[in-house]
Amino acid sequence: MENRLRLLRAERGWSQQDLAGRLEVSRQSVNAIETGKYDPSLPLAFRIAELFDLPIEDIFVSPARRSSKAI
Amino acid sequence: MTFSAASKRYNWRVVCLSLLYVAFLFAAIYAFNHQLLHGAVAYGAAILPALPIIGIFGAMGRYLVEEQDEYIRMLTVRQTLWATGFALSVATIWGFLESFDLVGHIDAYYVAVLWFGGLGLGSCMNKLTLGAPVRC
């Protein structure tokens, strides 16, 4: 799933390891989510949203909305 | 690469069970070679080395329950599915080849060896398909 996690992390000057520590996951998890190789579960997506103080849809791009925009 | 607390516990359990396996195996071999066991006790001693191996399967299950990192857990599940598919496929192929007298007999416990080898295959597949670090 496309997302703005890398951008949001960079804005705060955090490394992947910093973000992983804040989310209590591995650095590999952060990397997999940022590169769109892994879609986080709903609880983890909420943890990410709460950490950045943003709604989930401001971080993760809905695949349905993305494809309807493409049409 | 850092290891989670669950991963460290899994590694520790596997090391202990492996040492137990070696001890049970050598004890059983010694007892059978010296014809010390008979009847039901012989059956029990023959099964003894299998128990730590079964324990390692259990340790893997325990790890999947204890691992808090959902991405790492998903990688491990994929790895074990590859291992299971690989071991069962090779065992099935070998079984038919053996049925038609095209290959010799192999003891059934080698399926477990194939499964452990399959974990390595699963790790390589995770690396190839997801770019995940190789873990065994």
XYZ file of N, CA and C in Angstrom:
621
model
N 0.848 -1.187 0.000
C 0.000 0.000 0.000
C 0.892 1.249 0.000
N 0.519 2.200 -0.873
C 1.286 3.446 -0.945
C 1.091 4.241 0.344
N 2.140 4.897 0.803
C 1.997 5.680 2.042
C 3.035 6.802 2.097
N 2.833 7.696 3.072
C 3.709 8.866 3.220
C 4.636 8.719 4.425
N 4.849 7.483 4.841
C 5.606 7.244 6.077
C 7.041 7.759 5.984
N 7.695 7.502 4.849
C 9.094 7.941 4.698
C 9.193 9.467 4.799
N 8.237 10.135 4.150
C 8.222 11.606 4.141
C 7.992 12.154 5.554
N 6.999 11.605 6.237
C 6.680 12.053 7.596
C 7.850 11.815 8.547
N 8.501 10.676 8.370
C 9.671 10.349 9.201
C 10.805 11.335 8.931
N 11.036 11.607 7.641
C 12.124 12.521 7.258
C 11.863 13.930 7.787
N 10.595 14.360 7.779
C 10.236 15.696 8.288
C 10.626 15.862 9.749
N 10.568 14.767 10.475
C 10.916 14.815 11.907
C 12.391 14.485 12.162
N 13.094 14.174 11.102
C 14.525 13.879 11.243
C 14.802 12.558 11.933
N 13.848 11.630 11.818
C 14.017 10.329 12.463
C 14.613 9.332 11.470
N 15.459 8.461 11.971
C 15.942 7.341 11.148
C 14.892 6.225 11.219
N 15.039 5.221 10.364
C 14.114 4.074 10.427
C 14.192 3.411 11.799
N 15.408 3.376 12.354
C 15.601 2.761 13.677
C 14.869 3.561 14.755
N 14.924 4.916 14.639
C 14.208 5.770 15.607
C 12.710 5.473 15.577
N 12.172 5.436 14.355
C 10.729 5.194 14.203
C 10.366 3.791 14.703
N 11.222 2.823 14.373
C 10.983 1.439 14.819
C 10.922 1.388 16.349
N 11.839 2.097 17.001
C 11.863 2.123 18.458
C 10.588 2.741 19.029
N 10.119 3.821 18.411
C 8.895 4.477 18.886
C 7.656 3.595 18.690
N 7.679 2.788 17.616
C 6.523 1.923 17.332
C 6.669 0.541 17.971
N 7.843 0.282 18.563
C 8.155 -1.020 19.174
C 8.054 -2.153 18.153
N 8.618 -1.895 16.971
C 8.733 -2.931 15.933
C 10.187 -2.938 15.456
N 10.513 -3.864 14.560
C 11.888 -3.932 14.044
C 12.093 -2.888 12.931
N 13.370 -2.550 12.687
C 13.684 -1.625 11.599
C 13.239 -2.212 10.257
N 13.340 -3.545 10.135
C 12.905 -4.215 8.903
C 11.417 -3.980 8.654
N 10.629 -3.943 9.724
C 9.181 -3.700 9.581
C 8.933 -2.319 9.010
N 9.629 -1.313 9.569
C 9.468 0.064 9.091
C 9.853 0.143 7.618
N 10.971 -0.470 7.280
C 11.439 -0.457 5.886
C 10.420 -1.128 4.959
N 9.867 -2.269 5.397
C 8.900 -2.997 4.556
C 7.624 -2.180 4.360
N 7.197 -1.473 5.416
C 5.983 -0.644 5.291
C 6.264 0.551 4.374
N 7.390 1.215 4.597
C 7.736 2.400 3.785
C 7.825 2.075 2.292
N 8.376 0.905 1.990
C 8.569 0.538 0.578
C 7.331 -0.142 -0.013
N 6.263 -0.256 0.790
C 5.012 -0.833 0.299
C 5.054 -2.340 0.148
N 6.071 -2.992 0.741
C 6.162 -4.449 0.629
C 5.286 -5.146 1.667
N 4.910 -4.400 2.690
C 4.075 -4.981 3.750
C 3.031 -3.957 4.193
N 1.777 -4.404 4.245
C 0.692 -3.551 4.746
C 0.499 -3.835 6.226
N 0.609 -2.820 7.086
C 0.490 -3.076 8.530
C -0.941 -3.461 8.895
N -1.062 -4.159 10.034
C -2.394 -4.490 10.546
C -3.066 -3.187 10.987
N -4.372 -3.268 11.246
C -5.102 -2.075 11.686
C -4.548 -1.515 13.011
N -4.276 -2.385 14.016
C -3.708 -1.842 15.269
C -2.380 -1.106 15.041
N -1.498 -1.655 14.179
C -0.215 -0.986 13.932
C -0.427 0.306 13.130
N -1.365 0.273 12.191
C -1.667 1.488 11.417
C -2.173 2.592 12.349
N -2.981 2.232 13.335
C -3.465 3.221 14.316
C -2.300 3.751 15.158
N -1.377 2.848 15.554
C -0.216 3.284 16.352
C 0.602 4.299 15.554
N 0.777 4.029 14.252
C 1.542 4.943 13.388
C 0.809 6.289 13.303
N -0.506 6.217 13.082
C -1.305 7.448 12.948
C -1.252 8.272 14.233
N -1.354 7.601 15.370
C -1.331 8.309 16.663
C 0.048 8.919 16.928
N 1.096 8.220 16.498
C 2.454 8.733 16.695
C 2.651 10.040 15.920
N 2.131 10.101 14.705
C 2.286 11.302 13.877
C 1.124 12.290 14.082
N 0.166 11.904 14.932
C -0.988 12.744 15.225
C -1.745 13.121 13.942
N -1.965 12.119 13.128
C -2.672 12.316 11.856
C -3.711 11.207 11.683
N -4.787 11.481 10.900
C -5.711 10.383 10.580
C -5.012 9.341 9.684
N -5.443 8.096 9.784
C -4.805 7.013 9.004
C -4.770 7.341 7.509
N -5.878 7.913 7.008
C -5.959 8.163 5.557
C -5.024 9.279 5.086
N -4.446 10.040 6.052
C -3.430 11.038 5.666
C -2.038 10.403 5.554
N -1.926 9.183 6.002
C -0.631 8.485 5.939
C -0.667 7.381 4.868
N -1.756 6.609 4.878
C -1.876 5.495 3.925
C -2.890 5.853 2.839
N -2.512 5.603 1.593
C -3.396 5.908 0.464
C -4.304 4.709 0.214
N -5.617 4.956 0.258
C -6.578 3.875 0.012
C -6.404 3.349 -1.414
N -6.185 2.040 -1.581
C -6.013 1.493 -2.937
C -7.248 1.741 -3.805
N -8.461 1.709 -3.196
C -9.697 1.918 -3.952
C -9.763 3.360 -4.489
N -9.451 4.331 -3.612
C -9.490 5.740 -4.035
C -8.429 6.030 -5.090
N -7.280 5.382 -4.897
C -6.174 5.600 -5.822
C -6.568 5.112 -7.225
N -7.218 3.925 -7.294
C -7.584 3.385 -8.614
C -8.746 4.173 -9.224
N -9.690 4.704 -8.373
C -10.792 5.491 -8.946
C -10.295 6.809 -9.499
N -9.228 7.388 -8.845
C -8.638 8.632 -9.354
C -7.960 8.366 -10.694
N -7.376 7.170 -10.824
C -6.668 6.833 -12.056
C -7.645 6.748 -13.227
N -8.911 6.338 -12.909
C -9.935 6.226 -13.966
C -10.372 7.643 -14.337
N 21.819 -7.074 12.492
C 20.414 -7.408 12.703
C 20.179 -7.704 14.188
N 19.156 -7.074 14.757
C 18.856 -7.297 16.171
C 17.793 -8.395 16.299
N 17.852 -9.125 17.397
C 16.899 -10.204 17.625
C 15.918 -9.779 18.717
N 14.649 -10.104 18.505
C 13.630 -9.785 19.503
C 13.782 -10.722 20.696
N 13.104 -10.364 21.791
C 13.154 -11.205 22.996
C 12.597 -12.596 22.675
N 11.528 -12.640 21.866
C 10.923 -13.929 21.491
C 11.909 -14.762 20.679
N 12.651 -14.097 19.799
C 13.629 -14.779 18.947
C 14.766 -15.358 19.802
N 15.201 -14.587 20.801
C 16.270 -15.062 21.695
C 15.801 -16.280 22.486
N 14.545 -16.223 22.953
C 13.991 -17.366 23.707
C 13.905 -18.595 22.803
N 13.484 -18.375 21.554
C 13.384 -19.484 20.588
C 14.765 -20.108 20.376
N 15.784 -19.275 20.147
C 17.144 -19.787 19.920
C 17.637 -20.587 21.122
N 17.374 -20.076 22.312
C 17.793 -20.759 23.543
C 17.110 -22.112 23.667
N 15.806 -22.151 23.386
C 15.053 -23.415 23.459
C 15.597 -24.422 22.450
N 15.903 -23.942 21.231
C 16.398 -24.846 20.185
C 17.768 -25.407 20.577
N 18.631 -24.576 21.154
C 19.960 -25.053 21.588
C 19.796 -26.127 22.662
N 18.943 -25.869 23.665
C 18.732 -26.842 24.752
C 18.162 -28.149 24.208
N 17.162 -28.041 23.329
C 16.531 -29.242 22.771
C 17.510 -30.010 21.874
N 18.382 -29.302 21.164
C 19.374 -29.964 20.309
C 20.363 -30.760 21.160
N 20.791 -30.168 22.284
C 21.711 -30.868 23.187
C 21.034 -32.113 23.783
N 19.756 -31.944 24.126
C 18.973 -33.061 24.664
C 18.847 -34.171 23.622
N 18.648 -33.765 22.367
C 18.533 -34.733 21.261
C 19.813 -35.560 21.140
N 20.958 -34.881 21.163
C 22.250 -35.582 21.051
C 22.415 -36.564 22.212
N 22.080 -36.121 23.427
C 22.217 -36.979 24.613
C 21.306 -38.203 24.505
N 20.030 -37.984 24.126
C 19.075 -39.096 23.999
C 19.496 -40.054 22.894
N 19.979 -39.497 21.774
C 20.359 -40.337 20.629
C 21.533 -41.244 20.993
N 22.560 -40.657 21.614
C 23.733 -41.463 21.984
C 23.369 -42.509 23.039
N 22.504 -42.127 23.976
C 22.069 -43.077 25.014
C 21.300 -44.233 24.381
N 20.398 -43.926 23.444
C 19.595 -44.972 22.798
C 20.484 -45.888 21.958
N 21.435 -45.293 21.213
C 22.345 -46.100 20.378
C 23.167 -47.041 21.259
N 23.679 -46.500 22.363
C 24.496 -47.308 23.282
C 23.664 -48.469 23.835
N 22.442 -48.140 24.286
C 21.590 -49.165 24.905
C 21.210 -50.260 23.909
N 20.897 -49.862 22.675
C 20.510 -50.875 21.675
C 21.718 -51.688 21.214
N 22.881 -51.030 21.047
C 24.081 -51.761 20.621
C 24.508 -52.806 21.651
N 24.258 -52.488 22.924
C 24.643 -53.427 24.000
C 23.471 -54.308 24.430
N 22.396 -54.256 23.656
C 21.204 -55.092 23.903
C 20.729 -55.015 25.356
N 20.642 -53.786 25.844
C 20.242 -53.576 27.235
C 18.723 -53.453 27.396
N 18.017 -53.218 26.265
C 16.587 -52.914 26.355
C 15.740 -53.979 25.669
N 14.580 -54.256 26.279
C 13.661 -55.240 25.700
C 12.225 -54.789 25.956
N 11.302 -55.275 25.129
C 9.872 -55.023 25.345
C 9.502 -53.563 25.249
N 8.581 -53.149 26.140
C 8.031 -51.781 26.106
C 9.112 -50.732 26.344
N 10.106 -51.066 27.177
C 11.191 -50.110 27.467
C 11.973 -49.797 26.189
N 12.153 -50.816 25.339
C 12.868 -50.617 24.072
C 12.110 -49.625 23.187
N 10.774 -49.751 23.154
C 9.961 -48.812 22.368
C 10.123 -47.384 22.900
N 10.080 -47.277 24.222
C 10.234 -45.951 24.852
C 11.583 -45.332 24.526
N 12.648 -46.152 24.611
C 14.003 -45.641 24.333
C 14.157 -45.253 22.866
N 13.505 -46.006 21.974
C 13.597 -45.708 20.536
C 12.909 -44.380 20.208
N 11.839 -44.094 20.946
C 11.080 -42.854 20.705
C 11.772 -41.640 21.341
N 12.592 -41.897 22.363
C 13.215 -40.814 23.141
C 13.899 -39.732 22.276
N 14.741 -40.092 21.279
C 15.393 -39.028 20.476
C 14.404 -38.199 19.661
N 13.210 -38.764 19.400
C 12.210 -38.018 18.613
C 11.609 -36.869 19.426
N 11.577 -37.030 20.757
C 10.880 -36.052 21.585
C 11.483 -34.637 21.504
N 12.836 -34.477 21.592
C 13.374 -33.107 21.457
C 13.108 -32.503 20.072
N 13.051 -33.355 19.035
C 12.744 -32.849 17.682
C 11.309 -32.309 17.652
N 10.404 -33.070 18.260
C 9.010 -32.606 18.362
C 8.980 -31.302 19.170
N 9.845 -31.248 20.192
C 9.953 -30.031 21.012
C 10.371 -28.824 20.180
N 11.234 -29.040 19.190
C 11.669 -27.923 18.328
C 10.493 -27.427 17.480
N 9.654 -28.371 17.004
C 8.444 -27.936 16.276
C 7.566 -27.085 17.215
N 7.455 -27.546 18.458
C 6.681 -26.795 19.452
C 7.287 -25.432 19.731
N 8.642 -25.380 19.770
C 9.330 -24.109 20.031
C 9.036 -23.112 18.910
N 8.942 -23.618 17.678
C 8.606 -22.743 16.553
C 7.186 -22.180 16.721
N 6.265 -23.061 17.130
C 4.889 -22.614 17.374
C 4.827 -21.584 18.483
N 5.601 -21.834 19.557
C 5.647 -20.912 20.699
C 6.194 -19.544 20.248
N 7.228 -19.602 19.387
C 7.833 -18.363 18.879
C 6.804 -17.540 18.117
N 5.997 -18.221 17.290
C 4.993 -17.500 16.502
C 3.957 -16.834 17.410
N 3.683 -17.468 18.552
C 2.739 -16.877 19.506
C 3.380 -15.688 20.227
N 4.674 -15.822 20.575
C 5.340 -14.812 21.417
C 5.874 -13.612 20.632
N 6.173 -13.795 19.347
C 6.768 -12.708 18.560
C 5.776 -11.543 18.438
N 6.204 -10.365 18.888
C 5.328 -9.195 18.897
C 5.378 -8.399 17.585
N 6.452 -8.593 16.819
C 6.616 -7.843 15.572
C 5.859 -8.575 14.454
N 4.757 -7.967 13.999
C 3.871 -8.679 13.067
C 4.528 -8.963 11.714
N 5.443 -8.096 11.280
C 6.118 -8.322 9.991
C 7.074 -9.520 10.089
N 7.844 -9.565 11.161
C 8.770 -10.690 11.380
C 7.976 -11.988 11.524
N 6.827 -11.888 12.226
C 5.966 -13.068 12.395
C 5.468 -13.560 11.034
N 5.071 -12.627 10.177
C 4.597 -12.995 8.840
C 5.712 -13.672 8.035
N 6.935 -13.146 8.160
C 8.072 -13.759 7.458
C 8.300 -15.190 7.937
N 8.188 -15.394 9.252
C 8.415 -16.727 9.822
C 7.324 -17.701 9.388
N 6.078 -17.219 9.331
C 4.975 -18.074 8.869
C 5.225 -18.493 7.419
N 5.635 -17.545 6.572
C 5.949 -17.863 5.169
C 7.080 -18.902 5.100
N 8.085 -18.682 5.956
C 9.251 -19.583 5.983
C 8.816 -21.013 6.341
N 7.966 -21.141 7.361
C 7.535 -22.480 7.791
C 6.603 -23.121 6.748
N 5.820 -22.303 6.038
C 4.965 -22.856 4.982
C 5.807 -23.405 3.834
N 6.876 -22.682 3.493
C 7.800 -23.183 2.461
C 8.434 -24.493 2.927
N 8.861 -24.511 4.191
C 9.510 -25.709 4.750
C 8.554 -26.897 4.723
N 7.305 -26.669 5.127
C 6.312 -27.749 5.173
C 6.006 -28.251 3.758
N 5.794 -27.324 2.838
C 5.508 -27.704 1.449
C 6.666 -28.474 0.836
N 7.881 -28.014 1.103
C 9.079 -28.659 0.562
C 9.220 -30.081 1.108
N 9.121 -30.218 2.440
C 9.309 -31.535 3.073
C 8.235 -32.519 2.615
N 6.976 -32.076 2.577
C 5.889 -32.976 2.178
C 5.995 -33.346 0.703
N 6.405 -32.393 -0.133
C 6.528 -32.671 -1.575
C 7.610 -33.704 -1.833
N 8.786 -33.486 -1.230
C 9.896 -34.428 -1.435
C 9.516 -35.807 -0.886
N 8.870 -35.829 0.301
C 8.475 -37.109 0.906
C 7.465 -37.836 0.016
N 6.525 -37.095 -0.568
C 5.505 -37.700 -1.439
C 6.152 -38.279 -2.700
N 7.030 -37.480 -3.316
C 7.721 -37.952 -4.528
C 8.530 -39.200 -4.214
N 9.279 -39.144 -3.096
C 10.123 -40.284 -2.723
C 9.266 -41.523 -2.436
N 8.123 -41.311 -1.797
C 7.228 -42.420 -1.474
C 6.778 -43.172 -2.716
N 6.397 -42.426 -3.758
C 5.966 -43.078 -5.000
C 7.139 -43.767 -5.695
N 8.298 -43.095 -5.717
C 9.481 -43.720 -6.324
C 9.827 -45.021 -5.611
N 9.680 -44.998 -4.287
C 9.976 -46.183 -3.481
C 8.942 -47.286 -3.738
N 7.666 -46.892 -3.892
C 6.594 -47.851 -4.158
C 6.833 -48.618 -5.453
N 7.380 -47.910 -6.436
C 7.638 -48.554 -7.736
C 9.057 -49.138 -7.819
N 9.688 -49.276 -6.651
C 11.021 -49.906 -6.560
C 12.076 -49.210 -7.408
N 11.949 -47.895 -7.534
C 12.930 -47.148 -8.332
C 14.032 -46.555 -7.461
N 13.752 -46.415 -6.168
C 14.759 -45.905 -5.223
C 14.709 -46.764 -3.960
N 15.736 -46.661 -3.150
C 15.801 -47.437 -1.910
C 14.950 -46.825 -0.806
N 14.868 -47.546 0.310
C 14.077 -47.063 1.446
C 14.851 -46.020 2.250
N 14.132 -44.989 2.684
C 14.731 -43.984 3.578
C 13.857 -43.879 4.821
N 14.504 -43.837 5.993
C 13.744 -43.754 7.249
C 12.886 -42.485 7.276
N 11.669 -42.637 7.820
C 10.675 -41.554 7.783
C 11.134 -40.291 8.519
N 12.030 -40.447 9.512
C 12.427 -39.246 10.272
C 13.220 -38.245 9.425
N 13.622 -38.668 8.236
C 14.319 -37.714 7.363
C 13.391 -36.594 6.873
N 12.076 -36.798 7.030
C 11.126 -35.724 6.690
C 11.409 -34.492 7.569
N 11.745 -34.760 8.841
C 12.077 -33.653 9.749
C 13.341 -32.930 9.271
N 14.318 -33.701 8.800
C 15.558 -33.097 8.274
C 15.228 -32.219 7.073
N 14.344 -32.737 6.197
C 13.920 -31.956 5.025
C 13.235 -30.663 5.457
N 12.417 -30.758 6.515
C 11.695 -29.581 6.995
C 12.670 -28.510 7.496
N 13.696 -28.949 8.233
C 14.686 -27.972 8.722
C 15.437 -27.358 7.541
N 15.739 -28.181 6.529
C 16.365 -27.653 5.316
C 15.420 -26.690 4.605
N 14.129 -27.010 4.637
C 13.106 -26.160 4.005
C 13.010 -24.787 4.652
N 13.370 -24.688 5.945
C 13.378 -23.366 6.605
C 14.390 -22.453 5.917
N 15.525 -23.041 5.524
C 16.535 -22.267 4.790
C 16.003 -21.838 3.438
N 15.279 -22.753 2.780
C 14.669 -22.428 1.487
C 13.659 -21.286 1.657
N 12.833 -21.395 2.710
C 11.829 -20.357 2.986
C 12.469 -19.006 3.222
N 13.582 -19.008 3.935
C 14.301 -17.766 4.205
C 14.814 -17.156 2.903
N 15.331 -18.014 2.011
C 15.816 -17.522 0.702
C 14.654 -16.974 -0.120
N 13.487 -17.620 -0.043
C 12.324 -17.138 -0.796
C 11.853 -15.794 -0.252
N 11.924 -15.608 1.080
C 11.592 -14.301 1.665
C 12.541 -13.229 1.147
N 13.822 -13.613 1.037
C 14.831 -12.672 0.546
C 14.554 -12.315 -0.920
N 14.235 -13.343 -1.709
C 14.020 -13.125 -3.144
C 12.743 -12.328 -3.429
N 11.662 -12.644 -2.704
C 10.371 -12.030 -3.020
C 10.104 -10.732 -2.252
N 10.671 -10.615 -1.040
C 10.390 -9.423 -0.223
C 11.647 -8.631 0.128
N 12.806 -9.191 -0.223
C 14.058 -8.514 0.135
C 14.332 -8.569 1.621
N 13.662 -9.527 2.306
C 13.831 -9.633 3.767
C 15.183 -10.263 4.086
N 15.782 -9.899 5.231
C 17.060 -10.500 5.603
C 16.935 -12.007 5.805
N 17.997 -12.733 5.438
C 17.976 -14.196 5.574
C 18.057 -14.569 7.043
N 17.080 -15.391 7.506
C 17.045 -15.874 8.900
C 16.846 -17.363 8.883
N 17.529 -18.078 9.766
C 17.341 -19.533 9.852
C 16.854 -19.924 11.233
